[in-house]
Amino acid sequence: MLTLRTSPASPFGRKVRIAAAELGLEGRIAIERADTGDPADSLRRQNPLGKIPVLLLEDGQAIFDSRVIVEYLDGLAGGGRLIPAELAPRIRALTLQSLADGVADAAILQVYESRMRESAERSAKWVAYQAEKTTRALTALEARPPAARQVDVGAIAIACALGYLDLRFAGEWRSAHPKLVAWLDGFAAAVPAFAATAFAG
Amino acid sequence: MLTLRTSPASPFGRKVRIAAAELGLEGRIAIERADTGDPADSLRRQNPLGKIPVLLLEDGQAIFDSRVIVEYLDGLAGGGRLIPAELAPRIRALTLQSLADGVADAAILQVYESRMRESAERSAKWVAYQAEKTTRALTALEARPPAARQVDVGAIAIACALGYLDLRFAGEWRSAHPKLVAWLDGFAAAVPAFAATAFAG
């Protein structure tokens, strides 16, 4: 049995859970909640960065971050399933994942701004700097959404980033990005694990 | 000709440049400086996140982030050179890279704390939270340094993260981590591109 240390709201943990389901590996992975804010949580021994998700193998080896975990699971399932094996499409899918993860990272930094700081320590300039990354990325994705019915690591990562924006920013992104909304609806219809891993907050 | 958008102090740009040199691809890559702080820099059209490094192909396709670029270059060079092809060692090398990149990310967030905020907006708690990530990661690496003469994506990433700590935190990490210092000395002796890409600040 593998163990995934994560938390329900994490977009990166969600990416791994969806990948596991798509690869038919769900039954081999126990989910164990981790608290990134608790110094006593064994998470910080498993991943010195104290970040989630982390995948623990039976011999105790810890694999992180989410990108490496997805690659490991894809390999366990035979390879080339969610990450294309051929170089050109592989790099396109991985760059899309990188863009999506960057959107989630920028969103998380905005959430942390209020969660981890006193109000006087908050910087409108920093928050705007992060928000602009999301805005530019969504504009680029709206102009050229992922292919319909594309279920690979790039598409999964985009869906999880958009789901995180829904969770933390009340879906504000939706009104200005109708093509991306339509793409996400199609993705959700094709990938049951997307709805199954939704966190209501 | 490929074009790498980066800046001399970036640990992630350095990782790509060292990888390119080790793979014998240096002559195929033009380095073009990018300014992440300049909204008019074409960087933000190449990577909506506005982050460096970005690799531009001749047809204009942009590849990011540094992990994806290194994987692309490794593939161009035949594959399995800096990123092992076999699953188990591949995942170990990629997890080591993830740890190293997390150290660099935590260090950059500490640098940004003073660069991008008014002094009243700075949070000692946030800076300590990031610094502790570095401390825990270095403790783990000191207990089990990378193998001597190991030159793969994990080792390159560790070297670049340590180089960034040297640049921005005056090598404070060195006194408490003698094994890691010895490892870095060995790495630098084996990989001429490490010294060649050093940035004096």
Coordinates of C-alpha atoms in Angstrom, one line a residue:
Chain A
M1 CA 0.0 0.0 0.0
L2 CA 1.2 3.5 -0.8
T3 CA 0.3 6.4 1.4
L4 CA -0.5 9.9 0.2
R5 CA 0.0 12.7 2.7
T6 CA -2.2 15.6 1.6
S7 CA -5.1 17.8 2.7
P8 CA -8.5 18.1 1.0
A9 CA -8.1 21.7 -0.2
S10 CA -4.7 21.3 -1.9
P11 CA -4.8 21.7 -5.7
F12 CA -1.6 19.7 -5.9
G13 CA -3.0 16.9 -3.8
R14 CA -6.1 16.9 -5.9
K15 CA -4.0 16.5 -9.1
V16 CA -2.4 13.4 -7.6
R17 CA -5.7 11.9 -6.5
I18 CA -7.2 12.5 -10.0
A19 CA -4.2 11.0 -11.7
A20 CA -4.4 8.0 -9.4
A21 CA -8.0 7.4 -10.2
E22 CA -7.5 7.9 -14.0
L23 CA -4.6 5.3 -13.8
G24 CA -6.7 2.8 -11.9
L25 CA -4.4 3.0 -8.9
E26 CA -6.9 4.5 -6.4
G27 CA -7.2 1.3 -4.5
R28 CA -3.5 1.0 -3.9
I29 CA -3.2 4.5 -2.2
A30 CA -4.3 5.3 1.3
I31 CA -5.0 9.0 1.9
E32 CA -3.6 10.3 5.2
R33 CA -4.2 13.9 6.1
A34 CA -1.2 16.1 6.7
D35 CA -1.1 19.5 8.5
T36 CA 1.5 21.8 7.0
G37 CA 1.1 24.2 9.9
D38 CA 1.8 21.7 12.6
P39 CA 5.5 21.3 13.5
A40 CA 4.8 18.0 15.1
D41 CA 3.3 16.4 12.0
S42 CA 5.6 13.8 10.6
L43 CA 5.2 15.6 7.3
R44 CA 8.3 17.7 8.0
R45 CA 10.4 14.5 8.4
Q46 CA 9.0 13.0 5.2
N47 CA 9.5 16.2 3.2
P48 CA 11.9 18.7 4.8
L49 CA 10.1 21.5 2.9
G50 CA 6.9 20.7 4.9
K51 CA 4.9 20.8 1.7
I52 CA 2.1 18.5 0.5
P53 CA 1.5 16.2 -1.2
V54 CA 4.0 13.5 -0.4
L55 CA 3.8 9.9 -1.5
L56 CA 5.2 7.3 0.9
L57 CA 6.3 3.9 -0.4
E58 CA 6.1 0.8 1.7
D59 CA 9.8 1.0 2.5
G60 CA 9.4 4.6 3.8
Q61 CA 10.8 6.3 0.8
A62 CA 9.1 9.7 0.3
I63 CA 8.4 11.0 -3.2
F64 CA 7.5 14.7 -3.8
D65 CA 6.4 17.1 -5.2
S66 CA 3.1 16.5 -7.0
R67 CA 4.8 16.4 -10.4
V68 CA 7.2 13.7 -9.4
I69 CA 4.4 11.7 -7.7
V70 CA 2.3 11.8 -10.9
E71 CA 5.2 10.7 -13.0
Y72 CA 5.8 7.8 -10.5
L73 CA 2.2 6.7 -10.7
D74 CA 2.2 7.0 -14.5
G75 CA 5.3 4.8 -14.5
L76 CA 3.7 2.3 -12.2
A77 CA 0.7 2.1 -14.6
G78 CA 3.1 1.3 -17.5
G79 CA 4.2 4.8 -18.6
G80 CA 3.0 7.2 -21.3
R81 CA -0.6 7.2 -19.9
L82 CA -1.0 10.8 -18.5
I83 CA 2.5 12.0 -19.5
P84 CA 3.1 11.3 -23.2
A85 CA 6.2 9.2 -23.8
E86 CA 7.3 11.0 -27.0
L87 CA 9.4 14.1 -26.4
A88 CA 7.4 16.9 -28.2
P89 CA 3.9 16.1 -26.8
R90 CA 5.5 15.3 -23.4
I91 CA 7.1 18.7 -23.2
R92 CA 3.9 20.4 -24.3
A93 CA 1.9 18.6 -21.6
L94 CA 4.6 19.3 -18.9
T95 CA 4.7 23.0 -19.8
L96 CA 0.9 23.2 -19.5
Q97 CA 1.2 21.6 -16.1
S98 CA 3.9 24.1 -15.2
L99 CA 1.6 27.0 -16.2
A100 CA -1.3 25.5 -14.2
D101 CA 0.9 24.9 -11.1
G102 CA 2.1 28.5 -11.4
V103 CA -1.5 29.7 -11.3
A104 CA -2.1 27.6 -8.2
D105 CA 1.1 28.8 -6.5
A106 CA 0.2 32.4 -7.2
A107 CA -3.3 31.8 -5.8
I108 CA -1.9 30.1 -2.7
L109 CA 0.5 33.1 -2.1
Q110 CA -2.5 35.4 -2.1
V111 CA -4.3 33.2 0.4
Y112 CA -1.2 33.0 2.6
E113 CA -1.0 36.8 2.6
S114 CA -4.0 37.0 4.8
R115 CA -3.6 33.7 6.6
M116 CA 0.0 34.1 7.7
R117 CA 0.4 37.8 8.3
E118 CA -0.9 40.5 10.5
S119 CA -3.1 42.9 8.6
A120 CA -0.4 45.7 8.7
E121 CA 2.1 43.3 7.1
R122 CA 0.0 42.8 4.0
S123 CA 1.2 44.2 0.7
A124 CA -1.4 45.2 -1.9
K125 CA 1.5 45.4 -4.4
W126 CA 2.6 41.8 -3.7
V127 CA -1.0 40.5 -3.9
A128 CA -1.5 42.3 -7.2
Y129 CA 1.8 40.9 -8.6
Q130 CA 0.6 37.4 -7.9
A131 CA -3.0 38.1 -9.1
E132 CA -1.6 39.4 -12.4
K133 CA 0.2 36.0 -13.0
T134 CA -3.2 34.3 -12.8
T135 CA -4.9 36.9 -15.0
R136 CA -2.2 36.6 -17.7
A137 CA -2.3 32.8 -17.6
L138 CA -6.1 32.6 -17.8
T139 CA -6.1 35.1 -20.7
A140 CA -3.6 32.8 -22.5
L141 CA -5.7 29.7 -21.8
E142 CA -8.9 31.3 -22.8
A143 CA -7.3 32.2 -26.2
R144 CA -6.2 28.6 -26.6
P145 CA -7.9 26.2 -24.2
P146 CA -6.6 22.6 -23.9
A147 CA -8.0 20.2 -26.4
A148 CA -11.5 18.9 -25.6
R149 CA -11.3 15.4 -24.1
Q150 CA -7.6 15.7 -23.5
V151 CA -7.0 14.0 -20.2
D152 CA -3.3 14.2 -19.5
V153 CA -1.1 15.7 -16.7
G154 CA -1.5 19.2 -18.3
A155 CA -5.3 19.1 -18.4
I156 CA -5.6 17.6 -14.9
A157 CA -3.3 20.4 -13.6
I158 CA -5.4 23.1 -15.3
A159 CA -8.6 21.7 -13.9
C160 CA -7.2 21.6 -10.4
A161 CA -5.9 25.2 -10.6
L162 CA -9.3 26.4 -11.8
G163 CA -11.0 24.4 -9.0
Y164 CA -8.8 26.1 -6.5
L165 CA -9.8 29.5 -7.9
D166 CA -13.4 28.4 -7.5
L167 CA -12.7 27.4 -3.9
R168 CA -10.7 30.5 -2.8
F169 CA -11.9 33.2 -5.1
A170 CA -15.6 32.3 -5.5
G171 CA -15.3 31.5 -9.2
E172 CA -14.6 35.1 -10.1
W173 CA -12.5 33.9 -13.1
R174 CA -15.6 32.4 -14.8
S175 CA -17.3 35.4 -16.2
A176 CA -14.4 36.6 -18.4
H177 CA -13.4 33.1 -19.6
P178 CA -16.3 31.3 -21.2
K179 CA -14.2 29.0 -23.3
L180 CA -12.3 27.8 -20.3
V181 CA -15.5 27.3 -18.4
A182 CA -16.8 25.1 -21.2
W183 CA -13.5 23.2 -21.3
L184 CA -13.7 22.6 -17.6
D185 CA -17.3 21.3 -17.9
G186 CA -16.2 18.9 -20.5
F187 CA -13.2 17.8 -18.4
A188 CA -15.5 17.2 -15.4
A189 CA -17.9 15.1 -17.5
A190 CA -15.0 12.9 -18.7
V191 CA -13.2 12.6 -15.4
P192 CA -15.4 11.5 -12.5
A193 CA -12.6 11.9 -10.1
F194 CA -12.7 15.7 -10.6
A195 CA -16.1 16.0 -8.9
A196 CA -15.2 13.2 -6.4
T197 CA -12.2 15.2 -5.2
A198 CA -13.9 18.6 -4.9
F199 CA -13.6 20.3 -1.5
A200 CA -16.5 22.4 -0.4
G201 CA -14.4 24.4 2.1
Chain B
M1 CA 19.2 28.0 -32.4
L2 CA 17.4 27.9 -29.1
T3 CA 17.0 30.9 -26.9
L4 CA 17.1 30.8 -23.1
R5 CA 15.5 33.8 -21.3
T6 CA 17.0 34.1 -17.9
S7 CA 19.0 36.3 -15.6
P8 CA 22.5 35.8 -14.2
A9 CA 21.4 35.4 -10.5
S10 CA 18.6 32.9 -11.1
P11 CA 19.3 29.5 -9.5
F12 CA 16.8 27.9 -11.9
G13 CA 18.4 29.5 -14.9
R14 CA 21.8 28.3 -13.7
K15 CA 20.5 24.8 -13.4
V16 CA 19.5 24.9 -17.1
R17 CA 22.8 26.4 -18.2
I18 CA 24.8 23.7 -16.3
A19 CA 22.6 21.0 -17.8
A20 CA 23.1 22.4 -21.3
A21 CA 26.9 22.4 -20.8
E22 CA 26.9 18.9 -19.4
L23 CA 24.8 17.7 -22.3
G24 CA 27.1 19.4 -24.9
L25 CA 24.3 21.6 -26.0
E26 CA 25.8 25.0 -24.9
G27 CA 26.6 26.0 -28.5
R28 CA 23.0 25.6 -29.6
I29 CA 21.5 27.9 -27.0
A30 CA 21.7 31.7 -27.1
I31 CA 21.3 33.4 -23.7
E32 CA 19.0 36.4 -23.6
R33 CA 18.5 38.3 -20.4
A34 CA 15.0 38.7 -19.1
D35 CA 13.7 41.2 -16.6
T36 CA 10.9 39.7 -14.5
G37 CA 10.1 43.1 -13.0
D38 CA 9.6 44.9 -16.4
P39 CA 6.0 44.6 -17.6
A40 CA 7.2 45.5 -21.1
D41 CA 9.6 42.6 -21.3
S42 CA 8.4 40.0 -23.8
L43 CA 8.9 37.4 -21.1
R44 CA 5.3 37.8 -19.9
R45 CA 4.0 36.9 -23.4
Q46 CA 6.4 33.9 -23.5
N47 CA 5.5 32.7 -20.0
P48 CA 2.3 34.3 -18.7
L49 CA 3.6 33.6 -15.1
G50 CA 6.4 36.1 -15.8
K51 CA 9.0 33.6 -14.4
I52 CA 12.4 32.7 -15.6
P53 CA 13.9 30.6 -17.2
V54 CA 12.0 30.1 -20.4
L55 CA 13.4 28.2 -23.4
L56 CA 12.2 29.4 -26.8
L57 CA 12.3 27.1 -29.8
E58 CA 12.9 28.3 -33.3
D59 CA 9.1 28.1 -34.1
G60 CA 8.4 30.4 -31.1
Q61 CA 7.2 27.6 -28.8
A62 CA 8.0 28.5 -25.2
I63 CA 9.0 25.8 -22.7
F64 CA 9.0 26.3 -18.9
D65 CA 9.8 25.9 -16.1
S66 CA 13.4 24.9 -15.5
R67 CA 12.5 21.3 -14.8
V68 CA 10.7 20.9 -18.1
I69 CA 13.5 22.7 -19.9
V70 CA 16.1 20.3 -18.5
E71 CA 13.9 17.3 -19.4
Y72 CA 13.7 18.7 -23.0
L73 CA 17.4 19.2 -23.3
D74 CA 18.1 15.8 -21.9
G75 CA 15.7 14.4 -24.5
L76 CA 17.4 16.4 -27.3
A77 CA 20.7 14.8 -26.1
G78 CA 19.3 11.3 -26.4
G79 CA 17.5 10.9 -23.1
G80 CA 18.6 9.2 -19.8
R81 CA 21.7 11.4 -19.5
L82 CA 20.9 13.8 -16.6
I83 CA 17.5 12.2 -15.7
P84 CA 17.8 8.5 -15.4
A85 CA 15.4 6.6 -17.7
E86 CA 14.6 3.8 -15.3
L87 CA 11.7 4.5 -13.0
A88 CA 13.3 4.1 -9.5
P89 CA 16.5 6.1 -10.0
R90 CA 14.5 8.6 -12.0
I91 CA 12.1 9.3 -9.2
R92 CA 14.9 9.6 -6.7
A93 CA 16.8 12.1 -8.9
L94 CA 13.6 14.1 -9.5
T95 CA 12.6 14.1 -5.8
L96 CA 16.1 15.4 -5.0
Q97 CA 15.6 18.2 -7.6
S98 CA 12.2 19.0 -6.0
L99 CA 13.9 19.3 -2.6
A100 CA 16.6 21.6 -4.1
D101 CA 14.1 23.7 -6.0
G102 CA 12.1 24.1 -2.8
V103 CA 15.2 25.4 -1.0
A104 CA 15.8 27.9 -3.8
D105 CA 12.1 28.9 -3.7
A106 CA 12.2 29.5 0.0
A107 CA 15.3 31.5 -0.3
I108 CA 13.8 33.6 -3.1
L109 CA 10.7 34.3 -1.0
Q110 CA 13.0 35.6 1.8
V111 CA 14.8 37.9 -0.7
Y112 CA 11.5 39.2 -2.1
E113 CA 10.3 40.0 1.4
S114 CA 12.7 42.9 1.5
R115 CA 12.8 43.6 -2.3
M116 CA 9.1 43.8 -2.9
R117 CA 7.7 45.2 0.3
E118 CA 7.8 48.4 2.4
S119 CA 9.6 47.7 5.7
A120 CA 6.4 47.9 7.7
E121 CA 4.9 45.1 5.5
R122 CA 7.6 42.6 6.3
S123 CA 6.7 39.6 8.4
A124 CA 9.4 38.0 10.7
K125 CA 7.1 35.0 11.0
W126 CA 6.8 34.5 7.3
V127 CA 10.6 34.9 6.8
A128 CA 11.2 32.4 9.6
Y129 CA 8.7 29.9 8.1
Q130 CA 10.7 30.0 4.8
A131 CA 14.1 29.9 6.5
E132 CA 13.0 26.8 8.5
K133 CA 12.3 25.0 5.2
T134 CA 15.9 25.6 4.2
T135 CA 17.3 24.6 7.6
R136 CA 15.4 21.3 7.6
A137 CA 16.4 20.5 4.0
L138 CA 20.1 21.2 4.6
T139 CA 20.0 19.1 7.8
A140 CA 18.6 16.2 5.8
L141 CA 21.1 16.7 3.0
E142 CA 24.0 16.9 5.5
A143 CA 22.9 13.6 7.0
R144 CA 22.8 12.0 3.6
P145 CA 24.6 14.1 0.9
P146 CA 24.2 13.1 -2.8
A147 CA 26.7 10.5 -4.0
A148 CA 30.2 11.8 -4.8
R149 CA 30.6 12.3 -8.6
Q150 CA 26.9 12.0 -9.1
V151 CA 26.1 14.5 -11.9
D152 CA 22.4 14.3 -12.6
V153 CA 19.5 16.7 -12.4
G154 CA 19.2 16.2 -8.6
A155 CA 22.9 17.0 -8.0
I156 CA 22.8 20.0 -10.3
A157 CA 19.8 21.4 -8.6
I158 CA 21.3 21.0 -5.2
A159 CA 24.5 22.7 -6.3
C160 CA 22.5 25.6 -7.7
A161 CA 20.4 26.0 -4.5
L162 CA 23.6 26.1 -2.4
G163 CA 25.1 28.6 -4.8
Y164 CA 22.1 30.8 -4.4
L165 CA 22.5 30.6 -0.6
D166 CA 26.1 31.6 -1.0
L167 CA 25.0 34.6 -3.2
R168 CA 22.2 35.9 -1.1
F169 CA 23.0 34.7 2.4
A170 CA 26.8 35.0 2.4
G171 CA 27.4 31.3 2.7
E172 CA 26.0 31.2 6.2
W173 CA 25.0 27.6 5.6
R174 CA 28.6 26.4 5.3
S175 CA 29.7 26.3 8.9
A176 CA 27.1 23.8 10.0
H177 CA 27.2 21.5 7.0
P178 CA 30.8 20.3 6.4
K179 CA 29.8 17.2 4.4
L180 CA 27.6 19.2 2.1
V181 CA 30.5 21.7 1.6
A182 CA 32.8 18.8 0.7
W183 CA 30.2 17.4 -1.7
L184 CA 29.8 20.8 -3.4
D185 CA 33.6 21.1 -3.8
G186 CA 33.6 17.7 -5.5
F187 CA 30.7 18.7 -7.7
A188 CA 32.4 21.9 -8.7
A189 CA 35.6 20.1 -9.6
A190 CA 33.7 17.6 -11.8
V191 CA 31.4 20.2 -13.5
P192 CA 33.3 23.2 -14.9
A193 CA 30.0 24.9 -15.8
F194 CA 29.3 25.3 -12.1
A195 CA 32.1 27.9 -11.7
A196 CA 31.5 29.2 -15.2
T197 CA 27.9 30.2 -14.3
A198 CA 28.6 31.7 -10.9
F199 CA 27.2 35.2 -10.4
A200 CA 29.2 37.5 -8.2
G201 CA 26.2 39.8 -7.5

